[in-house]
Amino acid sequence: MINAPYPELDELITLIGEAGQRLSEIEASEGAAGNISVFIGWPIDPRRRFPLVESIMLPLPAPELAGFAFLISGSGRRLREIIQDPAANLGCLVIEEGGQSGRLYTSPQRLFINLTSEFNSHLAVHRDQVVASGTNFHAVIHAQPPHLTYLSHLPRYQDPIYLNRHILIWQPELIIQLPEGVGTVPFLVPGSPQLMDATVAALRKHRIVVWSKHGVVARSDVSVKRACDRIEYAEAGARYEYMNLATGEQAEGLSPEEIRSICRDLGVQQSIF
Ligand SMILES: [Zn+2]
């Protein structure tokens, strides 16, 4: 939830650009991998930045979000390039009455034909979270951080308890930043309704989930950067775990008792350790 005065459209666009750049720096968005969307629950006028308009059908109905807007990355666009030319890489979608269709506002510099192919999962997660919590802001990021994704190819790391007990032990911050841990979704075809449904369910309990053998999705109702931070924290834990596997599992990591003592002292509610 964001309190008034609300950020301007340009501020949100800049934050999306900075998040895209950071995801590229941590090698979580090779080529055109990854996508970002933001739900804006207050009135905005996109026409100065995005003067062209067309009507599109939504991948799923979202009547509760009628009248509200999203900023969404374009299919095939590179997250790292959003910051240099946001209008070329982003579209602004305003949901129409009834929630079956939307007005897509774009720029004459637009470099994409369609919105991201994962927009069905993005929209379903936004809708689920906005309806459940009443938030007026919600960010969703899909990225492909290599260490987390590599671990998800090892069957035992597809179990969320095993995964969290092996990635959250490497830094004291990790349990503080990710107290619900990282959720997991089995491999499902990118863009499919099955992946959309599993992602919605997993993001009810977690703020970041691994799409097994593919990447991650993170959400935040505070900022795009916060969602990006969650990816960075989880990937840092996965990188230590990978280092430990590569060196014959010689390191201890924080013990369950050490993690419980951090949580006791700092008032962190968690059920993983
Ligand atoms: Zn992907």
mmCIF file of C-alpha atoms and ligand atoms in Angstrom:
data_model
loop_
_atom_site.group_PDB
_atom_site.id
_atom_site.type_symbol
_atom_site.label_atom_id
_atom_site.label_comp_id
_atom_site.label_asym_id
_atom_site.label_seq_id
_atom_site.Cartn_x
_atom_site.Cartn_y
_atom_site.Cartn_z
ATOM 1 C CA MET A 1 0.000 0.000 0.000
ATOM 2 C CA ILE A 2 1.315 3.466 -0.875
ATOM 3 C CA ASN A 3 0.074 6.601 0.888
ATOM 4 C CA ALA A 4 -0.611 9.920 -0.859
ATOM 5 C CA PRO A 5 1.040 11.893 -2.361
ATOM 6 C CA TYR A 6 1.312 9.134 -4.937
ATOM 7 C CA PRO A 7 4.345 8.704 -7.194
ATOM 8 C CA GLU A 8 4.115 10.225 -10.666
ATOM 9 C CA LEU A 9 4.043 7.969 -13.713
ATOM 10 C CA ASP A 10 7.620 8.991 -14.568
ATOM 11 C CA GLU A 11 8.872 8.041 -11.096
ATOM 12 C CA LEU A 12 7.352 4.574 -11.429
ATOM 13 C CA ILE A 13 8.853 4.205 -14.897
ATOM 14 C CA THR A 14 12.299 5.150 -13.565
ATOM 15 C CA LEU A 15 12.033 2.601 -10.735
ATOM 16 C CA ILE A 16 11.053 -0.123 -13.215
ATOM 17 C CA GLY A 17 14.089 0.850 -15.310
ATOM 18 C CA GLU A 18 16.403 0.706 -12.295
ATOM 19 C CA ALA A 19 15.038 -2.701 -11.261
ATOM 20 C CA GLY A 20 15.571 -3.981 -14.808
ATOM 21 C CA GLN A 21 19.139 -2.728 -14.750
ATOM 22 C CA ARG A 22 19.826 -4.385 -11.382
ATOM 23 C CA LEU A 23 18.373 -7.714 -12.547
ATOM 24 C CA SER A 24 20.718 -7.529 -15.507
ATOM 25 C CA GLU A 25 23.700 -6.756 -13.231
ATOM 26 C CA ILE A 26 23.049 -9.918 -11.215
ATOM 27 C CA GLU A 27 22.728 -11.888 -14.467
ATOM 28 C CA ALA A 28 19.067 -12.684 -13.877
ATOM 29 C CA SER A 29 17.832 -11.474 -17.275
ATOM 30 C CA GLU A 30 19.975 -12.710 -20.163
ATOM 31 C CA GLY A 31 18.795 -11.610 -23.628
ATOM 32 C CA ALA A 32 15.102 -10.755 -23.434
ATOM 33 C CA ALA A 33 14.441 -13.003 -20.404
ATOM 34 C CA GLY A 34 12.375 -11.645 -17.542
ATOM 35 C CA ASN A 35 9.456 -9.244 -17.336
ATOM 36 C CA ILE A 36 8.064 -6.612 -14.986
ATOM 37 C CA SER A 37 4.597 -5.239 -14.326
ATOM 38 C CA VAL A 38 3.187 -2.748 -11.850
ATOM 39 C CA PHE A 39 -0.445 -2.190 -10.779
ATOM 40 C CA ILE A 40 -1.293 1.465 -10.106
ATOM 41 C CA GLY A 41 -4.405 1.866 -7.962
ATOM 42 C CA TRP A 42 -4.844 5.630 -8.291
ATOM 43 C CA PRO A 43 -5.845 7.757 -11.288
ATOM 44 C CA ILE A 44 -3.116 8.394 -13.853
ATOM 45 C CA ASP A 45 -3.179 9.780 -17.384
ATOM 46 C CA PRO A 46 -0.711 7.864 -19.569
ATOM 47 C CA ARG A 47 -1.305 9.820 -22.789
ATOM 48 C CA ARG A 48 1.609 12.244 -22.580
ATOM 49 C CA ARG A 49 4.144 9.391 -22.396
ATOM 50 C CA PHE A 50 2.078 6.845 -24.332
ATOM 51 C CA PRO A 51 -0.125 8.687 -26.882
ATOM 52 C CA LEU A 52 -1.134 5.711 -29.082
ATOM 53 C CA VAL A 53 -4.097 3.624 -27.972
ATOM 54 C CA GLU A 54 -5.628 0.300 -28.991
ATOM 55 C CA SER A 55 -8.073 -2.104 -27.384
ATOM 56 C CA ILE A 56 -6.835 -5.572 -26.375
ATOM 57 C CA MET A 57 -8.525 -8.598 -24.800
ATOM 58 C CA LEU A 58 -7.219 -9.504 -21.358
ATOM 59 C CA PRO A 59 -5.792 -13.015 -20.860
ATOM 60 C CA LEU A 60 -8.288 -13.435 -17.986
ATOM 61 C CA PRO A 61 -11.160 -11.291 -16.720
ATOM 62 C CA ALA A 62 -10.250 -8.756 -14.041
ATOM 63 C CA PRO A 63 -13.473 -6.783 -13.367
ATOM 64 C CA GLU A 64 -12.271 -5.736 -9.888
ATOM 65 C CA LEU A 65 -9.428 -3.768 -11.497
ATOM 66 C CA ALA A 66 -11.577 -1.785 -13.964
ATOM 67 C CA GLY A 67 -10.411 1.791 -14.374
ATOM 68 C CA PHE A 68 -6.952 1.084 -12.983
ATOM 69 C CA ALA A 69 -3.662 0.945 -14.869
ATOM 70 C CA PHE A 70 -0.629 -1.279 -15.271
ATOM 71 C CA LEU A 71 2.840 -0.555 -16.576
ATOM 72 C CA ILE A 72 4.060 -3.709 -18.334
ATOM 73 C CA SER A 73 7.205 -4.687 -20.208
ATOM 74 C CA GLY A 74 6.843 -5.605 -23.883
ATOM 75 C CA SER A 75 7.390 -9.113 -25.235
ATOM 76 C CA GLY A 76 10.948 -9.669 -26.463
ATOM 77 C CA ARG A 77 12.261 -6.486 -24.857
ATOM 78 C CA ARG A 78 15.384 -6.404 -22.696
ATOM 79 C CA LEU A 79 14.931 -5.418 -19.043
ATOM 80 C CA ARG A 80 18.317 -3.684 -19.049
ATOM 81 C CA GLU A 81 17.206 -1.320 -21.853
ATOM 82 C CA ILE A 82 14.033 -0.050 -20.161
ATOM 83 C CA ILE A 83 15.999 2.602 -18.286
ATOM 84 C CA GLN A 84 17.443 4.079 -21.496
ATOM 85 C CA ASP A 85 14.125 4.293 -23.363
ATOM 86 C CA PRO A 86 11.166 3.384 -21.132
ATOM 87 C CA ALA A 87 8.456 4.358 -23.611
ATOM 88 C CA ALA A 88 9.935 2.046 -26.255
ATOM 89 C CA ASN A 89 9.924 -0.945 -23.915
ATOM 90 C CA LEU A 90 6.833 -0.489 -21.721
ATOM 91 C CA GLY A 91 3.107 -0.246 -22.320
ATOM 92 C CA CYS A 92 0.432 1.216 -20.058
ATOM 93 C CA LEU A 93 -2.751 -0.867 -19.895
ATOM 94 C CA VAL A 94 -5.952 0.573 -18.427
ATOM 95 C CA ILE A 95 -8.586 -2.075 -17.621
ATOM 96 C CA GLU A 96 -11.978 -1.298 -19.169
ATOM 97 C CA GLU A 97 -15.366 -1.558 -17.480
ATOM 98 C CA GLY A 98 -16.351 -5.213 -17.090
ATOM 99 C CA GLY A 99 -12.717 -6.318 -16.932
ATOM 100 C CA GLN A 100 -12.673 -8.305 -20.196
ATOM 101 C CA SER A 101 -10.556 -5.868 -22.215
ATOM 102 C CA GLY A 102 -8.146 -3.016 -21.765
ATOM 103 C CA ARG A 103 -6.896 0.118 -23.504
ATOM 104 C CA LEU A 104 -3.209 -0.345 -24.237
ATOM 105 C CA TYR A 105 -1.373 2.985 -24.412
ATOM 106 C CA THR A 106 1.999 2.943 -26.138
ATOM 107 C CA SER A 107 4.589 5.272 -27.602
ATOM 108 C CA PRO A 108 5.383 5.896 -31.290
ATOM 109 C CA GLN A 109 8.860 4.563 -30.353
ATOM 110 C CA ARG A 110 7.331 1.231 -29.262
ATOM 111 C CA LEU A 111 9.658 -1.719 -30.001
ATOM 112 C CA PHE A 112 7.275 -4.605 -29.266
ATOM 113 C CA ILE A 113 4.076 -6.010 -30.738
ATOM 114 C CA ASN A 114 2.543 -7.681 -27.681
ATOM 115 C CA LEU A 115 2.896 -7.331 -23.938
ATOM 116 C CA THR A 116 5.046 -9.950 -22.195
ATOM 117 C CA SER A 117 3.938 -13.531 -22.871
ATOM 118 C CA GLU A 118 3.804 -14.082 -19.094
ATOM 119 C CA PHE A 119 1.201 -11.319 -18.678
ATOM 120 C CA ASN A 120 -1.460 -13.906 -17.770
ATOM 121 C CA SER A 121 0.497 -14.874 -14.633
ATOM 122 C CA HIS A 122 1.261 -11.227 -13.810
ATOM 123 C CA LEU A 123 -2.393 -10.144 -14.141
ATOM 124 C CA ALA A 124 -3.699 -13.154 -12.183
ATOM 125 C CA VAL A 125 -1.276 -12.480 -9.310
ATOM 126 C CA HIS A 126 -2.035 -8.742 -9.242
ATOM 127 C CA ARG A 127 -5.769 -9.388 -9.246
ATOM 128 C CA ASP A 128 -5.536 -12.021 -6.507
ATOM 129 C CA GLN A 129 -3.409 -9.811 -4.265
ATOM 130 C CA VAL A 130 -5.338 -6.591 -4.872
ATOM 131 C CA VAL A 131 -8.676 -8.285 -4.173
ATOM 132 C CA ALA A 132 -7.334 -10.045 -1.048
ATOM 133 C CA SER A 133 -5.469 -7.122 0.523
ATOM 134 C CA GLY A 134 -7.011 -4.015 -1.047
ATOM 135 C CA THR A 135 -3.542 -2.665 -1.841
ATOM 136 C CA ASN A 136 -3.345 0.311 -4.205
ATOM 137 C CA PHE A 137 0.080 -0.726 -5.508
ATOM 138 C CA HIS A 138 1.532 -4.051 -6.547
ATOM 139 C CA ALA A 139 4.686 -5.012 -8.452
ATOM 140 C CA VAL A 140 5.458 -8.390 -10.036
ATOM 141 C CA ILE A 141 8.821 -9.368 -11.509
ATOM 142 C CA HIS A 142 9.826 -12.537 -13.346
ATOM 143 C CA ALA A 143 13.576 -13.087 -13.654
ATOM 144 C CA GLN A 144 15.985 -15.973 -14.164
ATOM 145 C CA PRO A 145 18.712 -15.833 -11.496
ATOM 146 C CA PRO A 146 21.152 -18.617 -12.378
ATOM 147 C CA HIS A 147 21.970 -20.145 -8.968
ATOM 148 C CA LEU A 148 18.351 -20.432 -7.795
ATOM 149 C CA THR A 149 17.370 -21.768 -11.186
ATOM 150 C CA TYR A 150 20.241 -24.267 -11.180
ATOM 151 C CA LEU A 151 19.225 -25.572 -7.740
ATOM 152 C CA SER A 152 15.663 -26.035 -9.022
ATOM 153 C CA HIS A 153 17.026 -28.587 -11.507
ATOM 154 C CA LEU A 154 18.132 -30.769 -8.558
ATOM 155 C CA PRO A 155 15.011 -32.696 -7.449
ATOM 156 C CA ARG A 156 15.569 -32.290 -3.701
ATOM 157 C CA TYR A 157 15.557 -28.480 -4.028
ATOM 158 C CA GLN A 158 12.067 -28.581 -5.540
ATOM 159 C CA ASP A 159 10.831 -29.314 -1.989
ATOM 160 C CA PRO A 160 10.324 -25.866 -0.406
ATOM 161 C CA ILE A 161 11.352 -26.979 3.108
ATOM 162 C CA TYR A 162 14.599 -28.485 1.811
ATOM 163 C CA LEU A 163 15.247 -25.453 -0.413
ATOM 164 C CA ASN A 164 14.714 -22.900 2.356
ATOM 165 C CA ARG A 165 16.737 -24.837 4.923
ATOM 166 C CA HIS A 166 19.628 -24.781 2.460
ATOM 167 C CA ILE A 167 19.509 -21.250 1.064
ATOM 168 C CA LEU A 168 18.478 -19.172 4.102
ATOM 169 C CA ILE A 169 21.393 -20.385 6.272
ATOM 170 C CA TRP A 170 24.149 -18.378 4.608
ATOM 171 C CA GLN A 171 23.529 -14.837 5.879
ATOM 172 C CA PRO A 172 21.715 -13.562 8.989
ATOM 173 C CA GLU A 173 19.703 -11.149 6.812
ATOM 174 C CA LEU A 174 18.077 -13.877 4.789
ATOM 175 C CA ILE A 175 15.518 -15.064 7.353
ATOM 176 C CA ILE A 176 14.746 -11.420 8.160
ATOM 177 C CA GLN A 177 14.177 -10.494 4.530
ATOM 178 C CA LEU A 178 12.416 -13.728 3.558
ATOM 179 C CA PRO A 179 10.586 -14.890 6.709
ATOM 180 C CA GLU A 180 7.989 -16.854 4.679
ATOM 181 C CA GLY A 181 10.828 -18.428 2.713
ATOM 182 C CA VAL A 182 10.844 -19.037 -1.021
ATOM 183 C CA GLY A 183 7.928 -21.013 -2.499
ATOM 184 C CA THR A 184 8.299 -23.554 -5.286
ATOM 185 C CA VAL A 185 6.193 -24.393 -8.323
ATOM 186 C CA PRO A 186 6.908 -27.530 -10.396
ATOM 187 C CA PHE A 187 8.038 -27.116 -13.994
ATOM 188 C CA LEU A 188 5.075 -25.966 -16.073
ATOM 189 C CA VAL A 189 5.072 -24.646 -19.634
ATOM 190 C CA PRO A 190 5.889 -20.898 -19.780
ATOM 191 C CA GLY A 191 2.808 -18.782 -20.407
ATOM 192 C CA SER A 192 0.414 -21.684 -19.652
ATOM 193 C CA PRO A 193 -2.770 -21.419 -17.551
ATOM 194 C CA GLN A 194 -1.350 -24.172 -15.308
ATOM 195 C CA LEU A 195 1.711 -22.038 -14.526
ATOM 196 C CA MET A 196 -0.556 -19.031 -13.917
ATOM 197 C CA ASP A 197 -2.741 -20.928 -11.410
ATOM 198 C CA ALA A 198 0.200 -22.471 -9.554
ATOM 199 C CA THR A 199 1.930 -19.077 -9.325
ATOM 200 C CA VAL A 200 -1.146 -17.352 -7.891
ATOM 201 C CA ALA A 201 -1.500 -20.062 -5.225
ATOM 202 C CA ALA A 202 2.209 -20.045 -4.277
ATOM 203 C CA LEU A 203 2.370 -16.235 -4.050
ATOM 204 C CA ARG A 204 -0.457 -16.224 -1.496
ATOM 205 C CA LYS A 205 1.957 -17.748 1.032
ATOM 206 C CA HIS A 206 5.259 -16.373 -0.225
ATOM 207 C CA ARG A 207 6.577 -13.148 -1.701
ATOM 208 C CA ILE A 208 8.946 -14.978 -4.033
ATOM 209 C CA VAL A 209 8.517 -18.353 -5.734
ATOM 210 C CA VAL A 210 10.803 -20.478 -7.871
ATOM 211 C CA TRP A 211 9.441 -21.666 -11.202
ATOM 212 C CA SER A 212 11.323 -24.967 -11.270
ATOM 213 C CA LYS A 213 13.812 -25.302 -14.135
ATOM 214 C CA HIS A 214 12.938 -21.768 -15.303
ATOM 215 C CA GLY A 215 13.385 -18.841 -12.862
ATOM 216 C CA VAL A 216 11.534 -16.927 -10.157
ATOM 217 C CA VAL A 217 8.569 -14.585 -9.634
ATOM 218 C CA ALA A 218 8.616 -11.981 -6.862
ATOM 219 C CA ARG A 219 5.979 -9.508 -5.732
ATOM 220 C CA SER A 220 5.771 -6.445 -3.515
ATOM 221 C CA ASP A 221 2.985 -4.107 -2.451
ATOM 222 C CA VAL A 222 5.527 -1.403 -1.568
ATOM 223 C CA SER A 223 7.879 -0.966 -4.543
ATOM 224 C CA VAL A 224 9.380 -2.541 -7.643
ATOM 225 C CA LYS A 225 12.783 -2.334 -5.964
ATOM 226 C CA ARG A 226 11.518 -4.341 -2.987
ATOM 227 C CA ALA A 227 10.432 -7.170 -5.309
ATOM 228 C CA CYS A 228 13.849 -6.944 -6.979
ATOM 229 C CA ASP A 229 15.579 -7.088 -3.565
ATOM 230 C CA ARG A 230 13.748 -10.331 -2.761
ATOM 231 C CA ILE A 231 15.159 -11.902 -5.908
ATOM 232 C CA GLU A 232 18.620 -10.648 -4.992
ATOM 233 C CA TYR A 233 18.468 -12.019 -1.428
ATOM 234 C CA ALA A 234 17.186 -15.440 -2.498
ATOM 235 C CA GLU A 235 19.770 -15.598 -5.280
ATOM 236 C CA ALA A 236 22.561 -14.692 -2.809
ATOM 237 C CA GLY A 237 21.531 -17.639 -0.612
ATOM 238 C CA ALA A 238 21.397 -19.935 -3.638
ATOM 239 C CA ARG A 239 24.852 -18.756 -4.749
ATOM 240 C CA TYR A 240 26.347 -19.737 -1.353
ATOM 241 C CA GLU A 241 24.559 -23.084 -1.533
ATOM 242 C CA TYR A 242 25.962 -23.657 -5.019
ATOM 243 C CA MET A 243 29.466 -22.757 -3.772
ATOM 244 C CA ASN A 244 29.040 -25.218 -0.931
ATOM 245 C CA LEU A 245 27.928 -28.003 -3.294
ATOM 246 C CA ALA A 246 30.849 -27.240 -5.609
ATOM 247 C CA THR A 247 33.365 -27.483 -2.752
ATOM 248 C CA GLY A 248 32.042 -30.783 -1.364
ATOM 249 C CA GLU A 249 29.656 -29.305 1.245
ATOM 250 C CA GLN A 250 32.374 -28.304 3.702
ATOM 251 C CA ALA A 251 30.653 -25.253 5.201
ATOM 252 C CA GLU A 252 28.268 -25.235 8.165
ATOM 253 C CA GLY A 253 26.034 -22.271 7.486
ATOM 254 C CA LEU A 254 24.037 -20.790 10.358
ATOM 255 C CA SER A 255 22.582 -23.536 12.576
ATOM 256 C CA PRO A 256 18.809 -23.747 13.181
ATOM 257 C CA GLU A 257 19.460 -22.566 16.762
ATOM 258 C CA GLU A 258 21.471 -19.560 15.523
ATOM 259 C CA ILE A 259 18.675 -18.639 13.119
ATOM 260 C CA ARG A 260 16.048 -19.066 15.836
ATOM 261 C CA SER A 261 18.065 -16.751 18.106
ATOM 262 C CA ILE A 262 18.156 -14.072 15.372
ATOM 263 C CA CYS A 263 14.388 -14.398 15.006
ATOM 264 C CA ARG A 264 13.813 -14.261 18.768
ATOM 265 C CA ASP A 265 15.911 -11.125 19.231
ATOM 266 C CA LEU A 266 14.507 -9.308 16.201
ATOM 267 C CA GLY A 267 10.900 -10.493 16.482
ATOM 268 C CA VAL A 268 10.856 -12.343 13.156
ATOM 269 C CA GLN A 269 7.923 -14.772 12.767
ATOM 270 C CA GLN A 270 8.951 -17.798 10.745
ATOM 271 C CA SER A 271 8.194 -21.535 10.625
ATOM 272 C CA ILE A 272 11.098 -22.850 8.549
ATOM 273 C CA PHE A 273 13.694 -23.471 11.318
HETATM 274 ZN ZN ZN B 1 11.278 -16.780 -18.204
#
